[in-house]
Every structure is written in C-alpha cells, then in structure tokens.
Amino acid sequence: MRVEYNTTYGSFVINSKGAALCSFRWKGVEVVPEFDPPSACDEWKTGHLLFPFPARLQGGNRFDFEGEQWIWPLNDPDTNSAIHGLSAYEDFELSLDAKGITAVWKYDGSKPYYPFSCQISVRYELREDGLSQYISVTNSSDSIMPFHIGWHPYVSIVGAWSIEGKLESEISYDRHKTPVVVKAFTGLKVHEEIDKAVCAFSNGRSLSFEDSVKRITLQGMSSWFQVFAPAHASFVALEPLTGVGHPKTPWETLAPKEDRTYTNVLTVALK
C-alpha cells in the first residue's frame, strides 16, 4: 500500500512496507527518486526504517547485549550476515491527515532472536524548507530493550556532486562488510563506490549533499550516518542512524513501558 501527501510546495509517497519514503519532490525538483519498477524500492530498501539494527551485526549475525546473545537469520548470503533488522520487511499501518502521514507497526516479540514486544510510529511532515521525520519507539515488553534505528533515504544526483560534514571517525569493515573497528575519518571519494558509516563531531550532527540543482542538509538523530553510493549510480543514500552493531556504538535502550522519539530533518535549497 502507498499513500501520497501533497502541498503547494512539495509532495512525498510512503509505502507501508518498512514505512518507506519512496519519493519526495520539492517545488517540482526530484529529491528522493521514485524507483522503477516500484518493487525496486523494496529491493534497495530506499527510504525504509531499519530496526532493531540498521546495518550488519558484528560477527555477521550475533546480537549481543549484557551477556546475552541472539543469533539472527542470515538474510544477506553474499556476506553471510544479517542486515537491516526487522522493520524493513514488515507492513506498517498508514494514515493520512492534513499535516502529513503516520506509519505504525506493532511487534509482539514472538521471534526468538528478538524477544521484545514494541511499537514504532513514524511521522512524516512537510516543512516550508523541506521534510521532517519523527520516529517514536515504545518498549511494551517487561525487559530492557536494546536496539538501534536507521533510516535509508536515497537522494537523486544531477551533475557533479559532493558531500560535506564535520566528520570525525568512521567504521572499518571486514571482507564480509561487518563492523570491525572505529578509526579516524579517511574521506569520501565520490567517483568510486562508497559504503561506510561515518561519525560527525558532537557539534556537527549533520551531512550536506550538493549537486547542480540542489543542496540538501540532513540533520540526523545522532552523530552517525551511513553513506552508500554504487559506482556511477544516479543516487546516493544518506542514512542517519543511532549506531551500528559494534561495541563503540552502544545499543540504545528503553526500560519497560518507556518510549523515546528521534527526529531527522531534510532541508532543501534549490539553485
């Protein structure tokens, strides 16, 4: 199921699978591309919410927390790992109102590798200068719930492009693309394939993308971002996340019945 929201200055489309932002146009300019065929949106996980972990887990599929360990199914055979958690593969209930679109998913904790019941609500709203996303997580279980959240928006590329940010460090990966160590930031080469998690300085917490027609600033929910761009592709993913499956990015936690809201803001300036 897809729902579209329109105003005089922009429009966006949300897919129920993964509460995904499938397209976003701002004053007639494509910001988030709509993949063709639509099934490609799900294949690339474009705009999907990623919970309870956004990337691959350390060790491939081991979810470790306070002496306990849960082994996740391997859903990325090329790297022999688990990727993108649960929510990207689940249908959210969508509702449209005068100010935006809300997507809600309730999880009953029935999977043995993530025994924590919870609810996630994702709210999308257009602003005068772009789009805001509000992610509310509620722990409805009786145990402390560990997790990370990621959001997977892709932006279209027109002409020459660059990415800027006050970046401090990055995650180094092994040959299976699982996180190994945190090291000093080594840069982004925009003419090659990019797939790395980067951390902004505490006073930064944003990434900026610029091409020949627009400048996009992403104010993230934490200092961590994943940047993904296949070589010679017409898009790049700027992914805010709370952390990856590595001890240097400790799990977010919620006490039983506790809730928390995370905010991401895409600001768009046209040339």
Short mmCIF file of C-alpha atoms in Angstrom, two decimals:
data_model
loop_
_atom_site.label_atom_id
_atom_site.label_comp_id
_atom_site.label_asym_id
_atom_site.label_seq_id
_atom_site.Cartn_x
_atom_site.Cartn_y
_atom_site.Cartn_z
CA MET A 1 0.00 0.00 0.00
CA ARG A 2 1.19 3.52 -0.85
CA VAL A 3 -0.10 6.88 0.38
CA GLU A 4 0.77 10.26 -1.14
CA TYR A 5 0.81 13.66 0.55
CA ASN A 6 0.72 16.90 -1.49
CA THR A 7 1.06 20.59 -0.76
CA THR A 8 1.67 23.62 -2.98
CA TYR A 9 5.45 23.33 -2.46
CA GLY A 10 6.05 19.60 -2.38
CA SER A 11 4.86 16.01 -2.27
CA PHE A 12 6.01 12.65 -0.96
CA VAL A 13 4.92 8.99 -1.08
CA ILE A 14 5.10 6.50 1.80
CA ASN A 15 4.99 2.74 1.29
CA SER A 16 3.54 0.55 4.04
CA LYS A 17 6.49 -1.89 3.75
CA GLY A 18 9.10 -0.51 6.10
CA ALA A 19 7.32 2.88 6.39
CA ALA A 20 9.46 3.76 3.37
CA LEU A 21 9.81 7.22 1.85
CA CYS A 22 9.53 6.13 -1.78
CA SER A 23 9.63 9.57 -3.38
CA PHE A 24 9.94 13.23 -2.44
CA ARG A 25 9.60 16.22 -4.76
CA TRP A 26 10.28 19.78 -3.66
CA LYS A 27 8.98 22.68 -5.77
CA GLY A 28 8.99 20.46 -8.84
CA VAL A 29 12.51 19.09 -8.30
CA GLU A 30 13.09 15.40 -7.54
CA VAL A 31 14.85 14.97 -4.19
CA VAL A 32 14.17 11.30 -3.41
CA PRO A 33 13.84 9.35 -6.68
CA GLU A 34 10.92 7.01 -7.32
CA PHE A 35 12.43 3.70 -8.42
CA ASP A 36 11.02 1.93 -11.48
CA PRO A 37 9.62 -0.66 -11.20
CA PRO A 38 8.14 0.05 -7.74
CA SER A 39 9.46 -3.30 -6.50
CA ALA A 40 12.96 -1.83 -6.78
CA CYS A 41 12.13 0.43 -3.84
CA ASP A 42 11.86 -2.66 -1.65
CA GLU A 43 14.91 -4.30 -3.22
CA TRP A 44 17.14 -1.29 -2.47
CA LYS A 45 15.35 -0.58 0.85
CA THR A 46 15.06 3.04 -0.27
CA GLY A 47 13.62 5.23 2.48
CA HIS A 48 12.93 2.25 4.77
CA LEU A 49 13.04 2.38 8.56
CA LEU A 50 15.64 -0.08 9.90
CA PHE A 51 15.07 -1.54 13.39
CA PRO A 52 16.43 -3.01 15.69
CA PHE A 53 19.70 -2.62 13.76
CA PRO A 54 20.38 -0.75 10.51
CA ALA A 55 23.50 -2.40 9.09
CA ARG A 56 25.22 -5.73 9.56
CA LEU A 57 25.88 -7.06 13.05
CA GLN A 58 29.39 -7.60 14.37
CA GLY A 59 30.23 -11.23 13.72
CA GLY A 60 27.67 -11.40 10.94
CA ASN A 61 24.50 -12.28 12.83
CA ARG A 62 25.23 -12.07 16.58
CA PHE A 63 23.16 -9.60 18.58
CA ASP A 64 24.96 -9.21 21.93
CA PHE A 65 23.63 -7.31 24.93
CA GLU A 66 24.68 -7.51 28.61
CA GLY A 67 25.86 -11.11 28.49
CA GLU A 68 23.02 -12.40 26.33
CA GLN A 69 23.28 -13.30 22.69
CA TRP A 70 20.64 -13.78 19.99
CA ILE A 71 21.52 -15.38 16.64
CA TRP A 72 19.69 -13.76 13.73
CA PRO A 73 18.81 -15.47 10.43
CA LEU A 74 21.28 -14.84 7.62
CA ASN A 75 19.42 -12.75 5.05
CA ASP A 76 22.45 -11.47 3.11
CA PRO A 77 24.05 -14.60 1.64
CA ASP A 78 26.71 -12.64 -0.25
CA THR A 79 28.29 -11.53 3.04
CA ASN A 80 26.98 -14.37 5.25
CA SER A 81 25.33 -11.87 7.59
CA ALA A 82 22.07 -10.43 8.92
CA ILE A 83 21.20 -6.95 7.67
CA HIS A 84 18.53 -4.25 8.21
CA GLY A 85 16.81 -5.87 11.20
CA LEU A 86 13.04 -6.47 11.23
CA SER A 87 11.04 -3.37 10.38
CA ALA A 88 12.23 -3.03 6.76
CA TYR A 89 10.41 -6.29 5.96
CA GLU A 90 7.17 -5.53 7.83
CA ASP A 91 3.98 -3.71 6.81
CA PHE A 92 3.10 -0.57 8.75
CA GLU A 93 -0.43 0.80 9.07
CA LEU A 94 -0.63 4.12 7.23
CA SER A 95 -2.88 7.09 7.96
CA LEU A 96 -3.11 10.41 6.11
CA ASP A 97 -4.17 13.72 7.68
CA ALA A 98 -3.95 17.42 6.89
CA LYS A 99 -0.34 17.75 8.07
CA GLY A 100 1.31 14.54 6.89
CA ILE A 101 1.42 10.74 7.05
CA THR A 102 1.84 8.44 10.05
CA ALA A 103 3.02 4.82 9.84
CA VAL A 104 2.59 2.45 12.82
CA TRP A 105 3.96 -1.05 13.38
CA LYS A 106 3.28 -3.23 16.44
CA TYR A 107 5.60 -6.12 17.13
CA ASP A 108 4.61 -8.88 19.56
CA GLY A 109 8.12 -10.11 20.43
CA SER A 110 7.40 -13.57 19.03
CA LYS A 111 10.67 -14.07 17.14
CA PRO A 112 13.19 -15.91 19.36
CA TYR A 113 16.08 -13.76 18.12
CA TYR A 114 14.36 -10.53 19.25
CA PRO A 115 12.03 -11.27 22.18
CA PHE A 116 10.98 -7.66 22.88
CA SER A 117 7.46 -6.51 22.10
CA CYS A 118 7.33 -2.89 20.99
CA GLN A 119 5.59 -0.30 18.86
CA ILE A 120 7.13 2.05 16.31
CA SER A 121 5.39 5.13 14.95
CA VAL A 122 6.95 7.05 12.04
CA ARG A 123 5.61 10.51 11.23
CA TYR A 124 6.42 12.40 8.01
CA GLU A 125 5.61 16.10 7.61
CA LEU A 126 6.50 18.73 5.01
CA ARG A 127 8.01 21.96 6.26
CA GLU A 128 8.49 25.27 4.48
CA ASP A 129 12.11 24.28 3.82
CA GLY A 130 11.91 20.50 3.49
CA LEU A 131 10.73 17.34 5.23
CA SER A 132 10.77 16.15 8.86
CA GLN A 133 10.61 12.61 10.17
CA TYR A 134 9.72 11.70 13.78
CA ILE A 135 10.34 8.13 14.94
CA SER A 136 8.69 7.13 18.23
CA VAL A 137 9.72 3.82 19.83
CA THR A 138 7.81 2.29 22.75
CA ASN A 139 9.04 -0.74 24.69
CA SER A 140 5.93 -2.71 25.61
CA SER A 141 7.88 -5.69 26.97
CA ASP A 142 8.85 -6.39 30.58
CA SER A 143 12.61 -6.25 29.91
CA ILE A 144 15.15 -3.61 28.96
CA MET A 145 15.05 -3.43 25.16
CA PRO A 146 18.31 -2.90 23.18
CA PHE A 147 18.16 -1.54 19.64
CA HIS A 148 19.49 0.81 17.01
CA ILE A 149 17.48 2.71 14.41
CA GLY A 150 18.43 3.67 10.89
CA TRP A 151 16.63 5.46 8.08
CA HIS A 152 17.59 4.72 4.48
CA PRO A 153 16.68 7.71 2.26
CA TYR A 154 18.19 7.97 -1.21
CA VAL A 155 18.66 11.31 -2.95
CA SER A 156 18.92 11.80 -6.71
CA ILE A 157 22.15 13.03 -8.32
CA VAL A 158 22.15 15.64 -11.10
CA GLY A 159 25.58 16.52 -12.49
CA ALA A 160 28.66 16.90 -10.31
CA TRP A 161 28.07 16.28 -6.61
CA SER A 162 29.75 16.40 -3.23
CA ILE A 163 29.12 15.57 0.44
CA GLU A 164 30.23 17.79 3.31
CA GLY A 165 30.19 17.41 7.08
CA LYS A 166 32.27 17.91 10.21
CA LEU A 167 33.28 14.25 10.26
CA GLU A 168 35.49 12.76 12.96
CA SER A 169 35.59 8.98 12.56
CA GLU A 170 34.35 6.02 10.56
CA ILE A 171 33.73 2.30 10.96
CA SER A 172 36.17 -0.08 9.30
CA TYR A 173 34.63 -3.26 7.86
CA ASP A 174 35.98 -6.73 7.13
CA ARG A 175 35.59 -8.52 3.80
CA HIS A 176 32.04 -9.53 4.80
CA LYS A 177 31.14 -5.85 5.42
CA THR A 178 30.64 -6.42 9.13
CA PRO A 179 31.90 -3.69 11.51
CA VAL A 180 35.35 -4.29 12.99
CA VAL A 181 36.90 -1.11 14.41
CA VAL A 182 36.35 2.63 14.73
CA LYS A 183 39.11 4.76 13.20
CA ALA A 184 39.78 8.36 12.13
CA PHE A 185 37.75 9.59 9.16
CA THR A 186 39.59 8.95 5.87
CA GLY A 187 37.35 10.86 3.45
CA LEU A 188 34.72 10.10 0.80
CA LYS A 189 35.68 9.53 -2.84
CA VAL A 190 32.55 10.46 -4.79
CA HIS A 191 33.73 8.92 -8.08
CA GLU A 192 34.07 5.47 -6.53
CA GLU A 193 31.65 3.15 -4.74
CA ILE A 194 31.01 4.38 -1.19
CA ASP A 195 29.66 2.25 1.64
CA LYS A 196 30.80 3.40 5.07
CA ALA A 197 29.46 4.55 8.42
CA VAL A 198 30.81 7.96 9.44
CA CYS A 199 30.54 9.93 12.68
CA ALA A 200 30.25 13.70 12.89
CA PHE A 201 31.80 15.74 15.69
CA SER A 202 29.35 16.37 18.54
CA ASN A 203 28.83 19.96 17.37
CA GLY A 204 28.10 18.81 13.79
CA ARG A 205 25.47 16.08 13.62
CA SER A 206 24.62 16.83 10.01
CA LEU A 207 25.61 15.97 6.45
CA SER A 208 25.17 18.17 3.39
CA PHE A 209 24.78 16.96 -0.20
CA GLU A 210 25.08 19.26 -3.19
CA ASP A 211 24.69 18.75 -6.93
CA SER A 212 23.97 21.05 -9.87
CA VAL A 213 20.34 21.79 -8.92
CA LYS A 214 20.02 21.50 -5.13
CA ARG A 215 21.65 21.44 -1.73
CA ILE A 216 20.29 19.07 0.91
CA THR A 217 21.21 19.20 4.58
CA LEU A 218 20.32 16.20 6.72
CA GLN A 219 20.15 16.90 10.44
CA GLY A 220 20.37 13.42 11.95
CA MET A 221 19.04 11.78 15.09
CA SER A 222 22.64 11.15 16.23
CA SER A 223 26.18 11.83 15.05
CA TRP A 224 26.30 8.62 12.99
CA PHE A 225 25.46 8.31 9.29
CA GLN A 226 25.87 5.60 6.68
CA VAL A 227 26.80 6.83 3.19
CA PHE A 228 26.13 4.42 0.32
CA ALA A 229 26.64 5.14 -3.38
CA PRO A 230 27.19 2.46 -6.02
CA ALA A 231 29.79 3.48 -8.59
CA HIS A 232 28.26 5.60 -11.39
CA ALA A 233 24.77 5.44 -9.85
CA SER A 234 22.24 8.26 -10.22
CA PHE A 235 21.55 8.30 -6.47
CA VAL A 236 23.28 8.26 -3.11
CA ALA A 237 21.95 7.12 0.27
CA LEU A 238 22.44 9.46 3.24
CA GLU A 239 21.36 7.34 6.18
CA PRO A 240 21.04 8.73 9.72
CA LEU A 241 21.38 6.06 12.38
CA THR A 242 21.84 5.78 16.12
CA GLY A 243 24.71 3.32 15.72
CA VAL A 244 25.83 0.06 14.14
CA GLY A 245 26.33 -3.40 15.61
CA HIS A 246 29.70 -2.58 17.19
CA PRO A 247 30.66 -2.02 20.87
CA LYS A 248 31.90 1.50 20.05
CA THR A 249 28.30 2.41 19.21
CA PRO A 250 26.48 1.03 22.30
CA TRP A 251 22.88 -0.04 21.91
CA GLU A 252 20.10 2.39 22.60
CA THR A 253 17.95 1.05 25.45
CA LEU A 254 14.42 1.56 26.71
CA ALA A 255 13.12 0.42 30.09
CA PRO A 256 9.82 -1.49 30.19
CA LYS A 257 6.94 0.77 29.04
CA GLU A 258 9.37 3.61 28.25
CA ASP A 259 9.20 5.50 24.95
CA ARG A 260 11.50 7.86 23.04
CA THR A 261 11.26 9.98 19.89
CA TYR A 262 14.03 10.51 17.32
CA THR A 263 13.99 13.30 14.73
CA ASN A 264 15.53 13.60 11.28
CA VAL A 265 15.19 16.75 9.16
CA LEU A 266 15.89 17.11 5.43
CA THR A 267 16.33 20.76 4.44
CA VAL A 268 16.24 21.53 0.71
CA ALA A 269 17.62 24.63 -1.03
CA LEU A 270 17.23 24.88 -4.82
CA LYS A 271 19.74 26.64 -7.04
#
